Tab-separated table of C-alpha atoms and ligand atoms in Angstrom:
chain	number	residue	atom	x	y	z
A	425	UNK	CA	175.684	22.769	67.916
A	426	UNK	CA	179.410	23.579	68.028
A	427	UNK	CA	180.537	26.823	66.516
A	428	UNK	CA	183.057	26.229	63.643
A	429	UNK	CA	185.320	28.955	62.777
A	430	UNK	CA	186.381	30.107	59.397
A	431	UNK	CA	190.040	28.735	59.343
A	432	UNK	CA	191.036	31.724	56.754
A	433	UNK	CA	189.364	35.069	59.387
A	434	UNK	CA	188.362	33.497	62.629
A	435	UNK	CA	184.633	34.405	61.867
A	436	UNK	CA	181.924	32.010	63.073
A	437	UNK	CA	180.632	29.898	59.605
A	438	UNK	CA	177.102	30.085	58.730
A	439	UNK	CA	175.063	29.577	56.240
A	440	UNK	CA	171.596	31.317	56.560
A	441	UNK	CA	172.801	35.266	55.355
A	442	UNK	CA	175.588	35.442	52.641
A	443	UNK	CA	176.176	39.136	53.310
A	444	UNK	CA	176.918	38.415	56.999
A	445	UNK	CA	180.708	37.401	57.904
A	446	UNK	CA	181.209	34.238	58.179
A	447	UNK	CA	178.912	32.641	55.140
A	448	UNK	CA	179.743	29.735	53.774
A	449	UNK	CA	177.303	27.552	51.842
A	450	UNK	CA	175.604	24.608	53.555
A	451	UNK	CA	177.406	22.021	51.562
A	452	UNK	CA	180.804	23.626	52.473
A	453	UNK	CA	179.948	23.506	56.201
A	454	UNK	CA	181.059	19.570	57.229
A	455	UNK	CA	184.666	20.233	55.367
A	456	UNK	CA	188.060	20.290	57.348
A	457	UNK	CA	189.289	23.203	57.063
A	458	UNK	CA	186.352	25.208	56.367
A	459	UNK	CA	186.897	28.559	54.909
A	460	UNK	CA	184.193	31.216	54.422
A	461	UNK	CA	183.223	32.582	50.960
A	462	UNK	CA	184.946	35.904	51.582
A	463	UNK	CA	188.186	34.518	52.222
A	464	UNK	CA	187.584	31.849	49.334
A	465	UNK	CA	187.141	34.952	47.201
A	466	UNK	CA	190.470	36.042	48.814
A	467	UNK	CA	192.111	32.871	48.298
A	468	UNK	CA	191.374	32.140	44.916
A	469	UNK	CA	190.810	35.515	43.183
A	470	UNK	CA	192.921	37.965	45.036
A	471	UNK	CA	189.030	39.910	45.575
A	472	UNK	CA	188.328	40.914	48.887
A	473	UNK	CA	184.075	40.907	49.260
A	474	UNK	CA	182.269	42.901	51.622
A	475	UNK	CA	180.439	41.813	54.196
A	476	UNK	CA	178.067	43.687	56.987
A	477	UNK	CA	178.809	44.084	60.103
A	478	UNK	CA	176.557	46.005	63.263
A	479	UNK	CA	178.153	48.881	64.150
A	480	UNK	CA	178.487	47.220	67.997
A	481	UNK	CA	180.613	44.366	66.672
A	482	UNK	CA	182.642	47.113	64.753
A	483	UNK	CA	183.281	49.526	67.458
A	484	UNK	CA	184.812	46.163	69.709
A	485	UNK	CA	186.429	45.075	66.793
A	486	UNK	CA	188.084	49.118	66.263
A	487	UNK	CA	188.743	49.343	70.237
A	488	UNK	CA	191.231	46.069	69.790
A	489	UNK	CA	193.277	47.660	67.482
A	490	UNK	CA	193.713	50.476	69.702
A	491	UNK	CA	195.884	48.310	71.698
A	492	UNK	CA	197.843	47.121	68.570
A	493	UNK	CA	201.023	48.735	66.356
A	494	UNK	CA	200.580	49.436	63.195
A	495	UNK	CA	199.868	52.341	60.473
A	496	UNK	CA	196.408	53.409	59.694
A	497	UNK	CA	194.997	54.226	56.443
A	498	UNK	CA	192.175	56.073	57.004
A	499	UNK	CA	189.870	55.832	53.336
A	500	UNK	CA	187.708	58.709	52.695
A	501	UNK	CA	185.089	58.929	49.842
A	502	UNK	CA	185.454	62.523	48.161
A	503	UNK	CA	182.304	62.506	47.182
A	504	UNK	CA	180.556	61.969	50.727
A	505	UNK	CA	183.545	63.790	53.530
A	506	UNK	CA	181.053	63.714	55.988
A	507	UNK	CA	179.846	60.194	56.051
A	508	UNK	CA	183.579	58.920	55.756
A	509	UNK	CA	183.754	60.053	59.525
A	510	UNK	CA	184.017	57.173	61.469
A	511	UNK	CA	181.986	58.220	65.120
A	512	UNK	CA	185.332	58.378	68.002
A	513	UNK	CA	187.962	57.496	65.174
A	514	UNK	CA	190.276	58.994	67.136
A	515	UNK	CA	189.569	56.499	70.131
A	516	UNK	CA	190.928	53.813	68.549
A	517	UNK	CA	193.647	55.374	66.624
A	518	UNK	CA	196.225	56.119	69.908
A	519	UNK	CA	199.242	57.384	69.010
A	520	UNK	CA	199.096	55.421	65.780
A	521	UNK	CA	200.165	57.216	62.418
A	522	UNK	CA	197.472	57.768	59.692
A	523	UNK	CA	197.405	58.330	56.319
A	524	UNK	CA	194.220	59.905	54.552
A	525	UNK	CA	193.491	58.568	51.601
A	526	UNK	CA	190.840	60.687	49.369
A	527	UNK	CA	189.678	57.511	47.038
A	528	UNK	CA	187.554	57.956	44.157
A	529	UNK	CA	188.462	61.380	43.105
A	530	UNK	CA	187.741	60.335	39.359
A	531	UNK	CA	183.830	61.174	40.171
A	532	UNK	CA	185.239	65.594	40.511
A	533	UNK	CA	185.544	67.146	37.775
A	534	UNK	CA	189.198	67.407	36.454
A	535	UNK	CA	189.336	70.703	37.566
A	536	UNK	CA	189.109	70.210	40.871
A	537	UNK	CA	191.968	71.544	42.721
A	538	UNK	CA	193.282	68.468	44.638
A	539	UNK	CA	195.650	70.947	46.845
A	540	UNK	CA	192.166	72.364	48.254
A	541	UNK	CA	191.145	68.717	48.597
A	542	UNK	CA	193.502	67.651	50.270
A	543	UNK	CA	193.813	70.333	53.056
A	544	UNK	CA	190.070	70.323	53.452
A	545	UNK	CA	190.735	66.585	54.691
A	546	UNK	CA	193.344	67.011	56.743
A	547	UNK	CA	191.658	69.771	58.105
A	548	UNK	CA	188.360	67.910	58.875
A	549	UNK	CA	190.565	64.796	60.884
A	550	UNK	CA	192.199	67.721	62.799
A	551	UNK	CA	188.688	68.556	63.943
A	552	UNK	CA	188.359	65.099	65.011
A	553	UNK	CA	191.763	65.451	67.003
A	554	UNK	CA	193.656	63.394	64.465
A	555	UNK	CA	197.036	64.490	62.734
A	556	UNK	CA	197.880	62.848	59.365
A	557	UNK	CA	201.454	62.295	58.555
A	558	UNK	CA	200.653	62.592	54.859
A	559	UNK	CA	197.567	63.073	52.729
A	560	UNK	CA	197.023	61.626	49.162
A	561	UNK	CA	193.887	61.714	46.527
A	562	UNK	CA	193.589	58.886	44.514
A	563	UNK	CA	190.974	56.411	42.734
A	564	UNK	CA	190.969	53.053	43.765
A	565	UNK	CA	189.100	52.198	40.494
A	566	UNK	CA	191.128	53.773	38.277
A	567	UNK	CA	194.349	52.922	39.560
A	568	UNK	CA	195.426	56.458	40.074
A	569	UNK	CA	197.688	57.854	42.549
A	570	UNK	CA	198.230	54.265	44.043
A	571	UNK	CA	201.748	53.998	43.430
A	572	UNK	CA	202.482	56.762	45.134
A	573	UNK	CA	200.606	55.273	48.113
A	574	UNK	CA	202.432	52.197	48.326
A	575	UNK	CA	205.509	54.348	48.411
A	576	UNK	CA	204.140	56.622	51.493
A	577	UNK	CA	203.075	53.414	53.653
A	578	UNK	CA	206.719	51.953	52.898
A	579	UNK	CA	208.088	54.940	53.939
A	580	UNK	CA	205.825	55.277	56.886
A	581	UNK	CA	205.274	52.049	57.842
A	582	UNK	CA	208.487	50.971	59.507
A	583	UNK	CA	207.462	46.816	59.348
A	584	UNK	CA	204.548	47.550	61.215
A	585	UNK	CA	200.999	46.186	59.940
A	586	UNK	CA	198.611	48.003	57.946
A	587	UNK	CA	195.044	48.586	58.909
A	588	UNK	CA	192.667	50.103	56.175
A	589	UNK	CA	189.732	51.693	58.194
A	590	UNK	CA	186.727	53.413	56.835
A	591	UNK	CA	182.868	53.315	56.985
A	592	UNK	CA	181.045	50.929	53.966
A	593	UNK	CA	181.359	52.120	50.091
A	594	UNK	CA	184.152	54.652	50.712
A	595	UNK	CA	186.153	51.860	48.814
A	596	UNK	CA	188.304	50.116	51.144
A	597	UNK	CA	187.669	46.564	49.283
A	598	UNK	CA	188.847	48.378	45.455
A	599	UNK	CA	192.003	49.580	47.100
A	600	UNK	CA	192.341	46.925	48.952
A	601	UNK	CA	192.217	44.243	45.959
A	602	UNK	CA	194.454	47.020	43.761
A	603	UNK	CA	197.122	46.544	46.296
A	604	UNK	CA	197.178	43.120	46.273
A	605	UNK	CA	197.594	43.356	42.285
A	606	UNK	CA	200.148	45.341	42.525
A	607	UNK	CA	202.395	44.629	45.199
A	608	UNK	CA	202.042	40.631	45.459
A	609	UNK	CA	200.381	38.721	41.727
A	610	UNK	CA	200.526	35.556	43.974
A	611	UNK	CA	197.316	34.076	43.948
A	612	UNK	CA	197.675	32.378	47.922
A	613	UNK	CA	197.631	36.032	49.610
A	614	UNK	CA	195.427	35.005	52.701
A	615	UNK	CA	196.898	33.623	55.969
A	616	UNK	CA	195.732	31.778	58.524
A	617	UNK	CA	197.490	33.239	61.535
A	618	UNK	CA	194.366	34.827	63.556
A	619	UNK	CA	194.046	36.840	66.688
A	620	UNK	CA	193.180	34.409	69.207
A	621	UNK	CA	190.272	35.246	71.482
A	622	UNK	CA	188.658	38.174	69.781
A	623	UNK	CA	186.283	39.408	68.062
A	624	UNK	CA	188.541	41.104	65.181
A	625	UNK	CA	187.383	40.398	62.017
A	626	UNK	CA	190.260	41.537	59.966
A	627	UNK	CA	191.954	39.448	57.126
A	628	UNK	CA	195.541	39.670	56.832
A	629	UNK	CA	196.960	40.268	53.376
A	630	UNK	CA	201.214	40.152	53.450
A	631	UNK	CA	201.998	43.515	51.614
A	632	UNK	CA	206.109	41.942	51.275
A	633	UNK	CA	207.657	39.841	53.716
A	634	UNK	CA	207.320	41.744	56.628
A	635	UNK	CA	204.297	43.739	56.525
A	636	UNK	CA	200.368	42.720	56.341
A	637	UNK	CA	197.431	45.187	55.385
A	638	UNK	CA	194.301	44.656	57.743
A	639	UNK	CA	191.021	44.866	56.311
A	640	UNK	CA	188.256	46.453	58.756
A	641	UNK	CA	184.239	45.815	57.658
A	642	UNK	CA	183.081	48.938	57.523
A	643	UNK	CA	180.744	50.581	59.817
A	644	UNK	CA	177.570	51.829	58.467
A	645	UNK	CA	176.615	55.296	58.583
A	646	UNK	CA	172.800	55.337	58.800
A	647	UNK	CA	172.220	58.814	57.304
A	648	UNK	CA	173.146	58.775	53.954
A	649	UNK	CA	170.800	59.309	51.364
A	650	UNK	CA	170.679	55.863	50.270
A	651	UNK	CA	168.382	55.012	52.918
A	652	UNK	CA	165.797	56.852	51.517
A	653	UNK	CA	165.705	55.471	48.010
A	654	UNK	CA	165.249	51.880	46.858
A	655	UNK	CA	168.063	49.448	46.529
A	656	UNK	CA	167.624	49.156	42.380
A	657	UNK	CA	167.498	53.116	42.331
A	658	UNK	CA	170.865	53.633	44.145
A	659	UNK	CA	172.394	53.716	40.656
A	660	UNK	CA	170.312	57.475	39.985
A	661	UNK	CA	171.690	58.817	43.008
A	662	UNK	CA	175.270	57.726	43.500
A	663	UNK	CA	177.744	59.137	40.901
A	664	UNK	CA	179.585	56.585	38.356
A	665	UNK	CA	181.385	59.039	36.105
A	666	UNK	CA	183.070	62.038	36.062
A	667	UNK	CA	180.264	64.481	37.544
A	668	UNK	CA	178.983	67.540	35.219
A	669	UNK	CA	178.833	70.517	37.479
A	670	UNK	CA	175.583	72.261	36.788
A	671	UNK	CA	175.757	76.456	37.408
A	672	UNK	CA	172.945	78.015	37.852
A	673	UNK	CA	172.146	82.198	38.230
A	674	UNK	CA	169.398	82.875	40.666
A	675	UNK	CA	167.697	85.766	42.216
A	676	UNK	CA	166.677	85.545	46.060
A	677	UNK	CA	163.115	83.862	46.034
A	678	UNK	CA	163.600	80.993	43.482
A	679	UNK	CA	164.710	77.561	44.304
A	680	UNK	CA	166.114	74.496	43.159
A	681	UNK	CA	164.967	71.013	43.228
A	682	UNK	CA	167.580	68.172	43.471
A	683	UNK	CA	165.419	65.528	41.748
A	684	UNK	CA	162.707	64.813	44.322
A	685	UNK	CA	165.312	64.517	47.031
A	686	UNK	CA	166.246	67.444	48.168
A	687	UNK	CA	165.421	71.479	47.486
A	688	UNK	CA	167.807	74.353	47.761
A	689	UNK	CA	166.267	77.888	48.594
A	690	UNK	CA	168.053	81.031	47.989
A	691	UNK	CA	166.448	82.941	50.634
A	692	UNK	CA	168.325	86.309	50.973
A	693	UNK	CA	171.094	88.187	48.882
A	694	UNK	CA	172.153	89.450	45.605
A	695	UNK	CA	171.612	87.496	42.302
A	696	UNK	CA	174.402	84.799	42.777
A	697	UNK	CA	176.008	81.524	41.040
A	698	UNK	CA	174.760	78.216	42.454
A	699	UNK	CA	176.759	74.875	41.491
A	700	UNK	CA	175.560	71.675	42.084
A	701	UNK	CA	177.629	68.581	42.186
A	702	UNK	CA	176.049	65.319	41.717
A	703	UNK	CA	175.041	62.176	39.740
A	704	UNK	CA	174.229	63.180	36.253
A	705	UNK	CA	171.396	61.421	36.521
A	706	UNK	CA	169.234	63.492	38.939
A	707	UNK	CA	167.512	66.304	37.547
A	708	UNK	CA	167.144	69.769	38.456
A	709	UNK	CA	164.284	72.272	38.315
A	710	UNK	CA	164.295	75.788	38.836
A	711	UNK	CA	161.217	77.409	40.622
A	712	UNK	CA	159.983	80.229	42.960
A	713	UNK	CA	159.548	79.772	46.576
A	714	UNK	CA	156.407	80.660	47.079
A	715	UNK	CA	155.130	77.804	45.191
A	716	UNK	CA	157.592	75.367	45.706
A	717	UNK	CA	155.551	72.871	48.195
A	718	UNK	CA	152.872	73.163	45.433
A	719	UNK	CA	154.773	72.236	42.669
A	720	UNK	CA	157.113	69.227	44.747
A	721	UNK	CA	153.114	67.839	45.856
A	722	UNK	CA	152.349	67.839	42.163
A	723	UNK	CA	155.966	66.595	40.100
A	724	UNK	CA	157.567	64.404	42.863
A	725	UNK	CA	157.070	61.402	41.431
A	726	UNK	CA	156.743	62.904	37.431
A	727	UNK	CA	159.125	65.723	36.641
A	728	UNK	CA	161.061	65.159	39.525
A	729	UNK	CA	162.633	61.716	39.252
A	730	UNK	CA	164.161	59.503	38.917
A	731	UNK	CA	164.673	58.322	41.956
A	732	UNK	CA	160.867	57.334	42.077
A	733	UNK	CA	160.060	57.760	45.741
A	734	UNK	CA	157.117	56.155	48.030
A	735	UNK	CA	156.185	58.932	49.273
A	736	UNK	CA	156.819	63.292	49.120
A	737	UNK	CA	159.125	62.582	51.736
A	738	UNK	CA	159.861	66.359	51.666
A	739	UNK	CA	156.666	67.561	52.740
A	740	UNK	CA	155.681	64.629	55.425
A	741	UNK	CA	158.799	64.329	56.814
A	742	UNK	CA	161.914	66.951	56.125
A	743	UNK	CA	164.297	68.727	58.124
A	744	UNK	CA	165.425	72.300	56.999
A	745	UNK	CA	169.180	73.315	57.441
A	746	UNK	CA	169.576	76.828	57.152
A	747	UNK	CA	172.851	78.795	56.358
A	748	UNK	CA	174.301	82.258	56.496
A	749	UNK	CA	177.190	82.166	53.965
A	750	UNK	CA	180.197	84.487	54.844
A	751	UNK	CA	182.726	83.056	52.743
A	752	UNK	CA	182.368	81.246	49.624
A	753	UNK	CA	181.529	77.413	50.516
A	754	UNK	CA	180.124	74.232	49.944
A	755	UNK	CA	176.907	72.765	51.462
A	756	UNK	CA	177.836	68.722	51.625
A	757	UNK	CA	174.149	66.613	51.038
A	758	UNK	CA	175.270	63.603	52.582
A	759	UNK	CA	175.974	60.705	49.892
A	760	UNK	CA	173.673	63.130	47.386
A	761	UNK	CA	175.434	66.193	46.801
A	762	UNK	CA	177.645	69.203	46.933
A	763	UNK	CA	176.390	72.535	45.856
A	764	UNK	CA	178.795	75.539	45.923
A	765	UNK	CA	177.580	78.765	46.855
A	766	UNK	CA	179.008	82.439	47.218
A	767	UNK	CA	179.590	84.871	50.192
A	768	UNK	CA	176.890	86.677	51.486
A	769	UNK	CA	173.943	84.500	50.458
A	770	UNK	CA	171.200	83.193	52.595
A	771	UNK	CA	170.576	79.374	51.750
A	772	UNK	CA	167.680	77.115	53.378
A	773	UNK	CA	168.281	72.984	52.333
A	774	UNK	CA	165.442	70.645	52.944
A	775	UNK	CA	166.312	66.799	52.936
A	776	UNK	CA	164.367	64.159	54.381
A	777	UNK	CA	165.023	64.026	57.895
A	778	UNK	CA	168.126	61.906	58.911
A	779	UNK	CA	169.848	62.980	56.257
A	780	UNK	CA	172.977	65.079	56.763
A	781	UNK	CA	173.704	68.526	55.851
A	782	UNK	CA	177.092	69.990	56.592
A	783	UNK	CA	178.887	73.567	55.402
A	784	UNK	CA	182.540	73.855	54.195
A	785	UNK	CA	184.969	76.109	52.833
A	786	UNK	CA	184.433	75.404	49.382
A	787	UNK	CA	186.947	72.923	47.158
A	788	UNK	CA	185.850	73.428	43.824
B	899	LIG	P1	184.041	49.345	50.958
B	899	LIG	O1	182.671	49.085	51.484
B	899	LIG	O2	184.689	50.484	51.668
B	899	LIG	O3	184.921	48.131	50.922
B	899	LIG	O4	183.858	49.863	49.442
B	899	LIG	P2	183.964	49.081	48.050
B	899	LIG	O5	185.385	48.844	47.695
B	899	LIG	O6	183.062	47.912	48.082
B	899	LIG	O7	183.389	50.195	47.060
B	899	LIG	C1	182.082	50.703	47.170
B	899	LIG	C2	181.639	51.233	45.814
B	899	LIG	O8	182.459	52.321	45.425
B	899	LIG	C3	181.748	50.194	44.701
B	899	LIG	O9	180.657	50.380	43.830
B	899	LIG	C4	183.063	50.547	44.011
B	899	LIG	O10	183.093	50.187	42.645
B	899	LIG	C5	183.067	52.056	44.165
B	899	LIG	N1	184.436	52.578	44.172
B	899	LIG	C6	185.484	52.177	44.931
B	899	LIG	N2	186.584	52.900	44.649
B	899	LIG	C7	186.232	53.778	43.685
B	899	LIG	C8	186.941	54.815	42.958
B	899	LIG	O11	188.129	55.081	43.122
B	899	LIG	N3	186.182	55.522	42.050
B	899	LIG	C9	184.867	55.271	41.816
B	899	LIG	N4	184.226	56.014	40.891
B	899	LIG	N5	184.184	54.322	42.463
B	899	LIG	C10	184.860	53.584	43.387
């Protein structure tokens, strides 16, 4: 069978996985012309849809826009720094420029002090050997801050393209689709013009006359908490609103239970303020130490949810991180949590293993 290409992104039709690239329904397939649903979406609606993509087709796709021009705007989830890493980001960026873009800072409390944010992002891309020429927070969903955006890739962008790069959920379709409201209201945004002969996947969206965003699948990072829970019980874990920031005052030898999930243990130091920042929907328990194993083996799948869990994933099969605080910080649960905790405390965080735990000066 001949392959037949998606006349709208260049990606191979099919019809057998409509989260794959390339879907298009079976009646669809025989038309001139064929277009895939995501571009249809595109097309017709101005709505970019995701699609998945292995992180092998990702990386070749990345590595071809290393030998491109063009600005980069590097989407990062505030709620989950860690996971919006993208593994040798800097690889494929070259002498490129990037903008950060913190997205969905309507899930921190409003009294988060964006300054803080901000420098604690460009500070984590310097680790990763990458300078930003500017840094902005902003919510894709809410339509906050974007303004401002499209003013900092004018100014930086020179006529070059756009790329929008980022790992899955950190929100590069919402922004995306917001900047197509705002900067064209034309409903026929797609183009045909591909890259011949790769693999790129991208979809080109003309910003104004001269200039076209990029949209980059994300790559999926296989440690987030997600994983772990079932797809219909993603909604307990992954924050909607504006999160509540719970404080709690505990004495070395008592520990804290993240719904079944994960458990923080203040091992060593002077009674001290614990903050947790996640979904409202998870629930927290209070307990001692001693008897904490006891008490997960009996409440895991009772007081302890929801999520409801197949099994007490933090007794068959945890990893421990443990941390000597010297300054006051934040320990990042990967796609779960932040909890903030003081100088001079001794904290042990068991998650089920593969998921990642990472320290930070705190932001909050
Ligand atoms: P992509 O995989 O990077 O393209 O991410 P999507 O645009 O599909 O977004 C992933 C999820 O995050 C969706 O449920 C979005 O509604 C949500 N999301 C995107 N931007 C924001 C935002 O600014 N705030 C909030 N609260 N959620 C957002």
């Amino acid at each position: 069978m001949t392959e037949v290409k998606c006349i709208g992104c260049g990606a191979v039709l099919q019809s057998e996985d409509k989260d794959k690239k390339g879907y298009i329904p079976a009646s669809g397939m025989d038309r001139e012309e064929a277009i895939c649903k995501r571009c249809y979406r595109l097309k017709h609606y101005n709505e970019i849809m995701d699609i998945d993509m292995d992180s092998g087709e990702f990386l070749t796709m990345l590595n071809s826009l290393y030998e491109t021009d063009g600005l980069i705007i590097k989407v990062i989830d505030a709620f989950d720094f860690n996971a919006s890493l993208i593994p040798s980001f800097n690889r494929i960026v070259g002498d490129k420029k990037v903008i950060a873009v913190i997205n969905k800072i309507d899930l921190l409390p409003k009294s988060t002090n964006t300054g803080r944010l901000i420098h604690r992002a460009k500070h984590m891309l310097k680790e990763n050997g990458i300078t930003a020429v500017d840094t902005i927070a902003v919510s894709a969903l809410k339509n906050d801050g974007l303004d401002k955006l499209i003013s900092m890739m004018k100014k930086h962008s020179k006529k070059e393209d756009v790329y929008v790069v980022g790992t899955t959920n950190v929100g590069k379709s919402t922004l995306i689709n917001q900047l197509i409201k705002m900067t064209s209201g034309e409903s026929d945004v797609i183009t045909t013009s591909r890259f011949p002969g790769t693999t790129l996947d991208l979809i080109d969206i003309p910003m104004d006359d001269d200039t076209f965003i990029y949209d980059t699948p994300g790559v999926i990072v296989p440690s987030q908490m997600a994983h772990f829970v079932h797809a219909g019980d993603l909604k307990y874990i992954t924050p909607s609103k504006e999160i509540k920031p719970k404080t709690f005052q505990l004495e070395h030898g008592q520990t804290l239970f993240l719904s079944n999930l994960a458990r923080i243990d203040f091992v060593n130091g002077d009674k001290s303020s614990f903050t947790i920042y996640s979904s409202n929907k998870l629930t927290i328990h209070r307990t001692k130490l001693s008897n904490a194993d006891e008490f997960y083996g009996k409440h895991y799948n009772g007081l302890l949810t929801p999520p409801e869990i197949s099994e007490p994933v933090l007794i068959n099969d945890k990893k421990e991180y443990s941390f000597k605080v010297t300054e006051d910080s934040d320990i990042e649960i990967s796609g779960y949590a932040f909890i903030s905790v003081q100088a001079g405390t001794e904290v042990a965080v068991h998650v089920p293993k593969g998921v990642e735990v990472n320290i930070r000066p705190t932001i909050f």
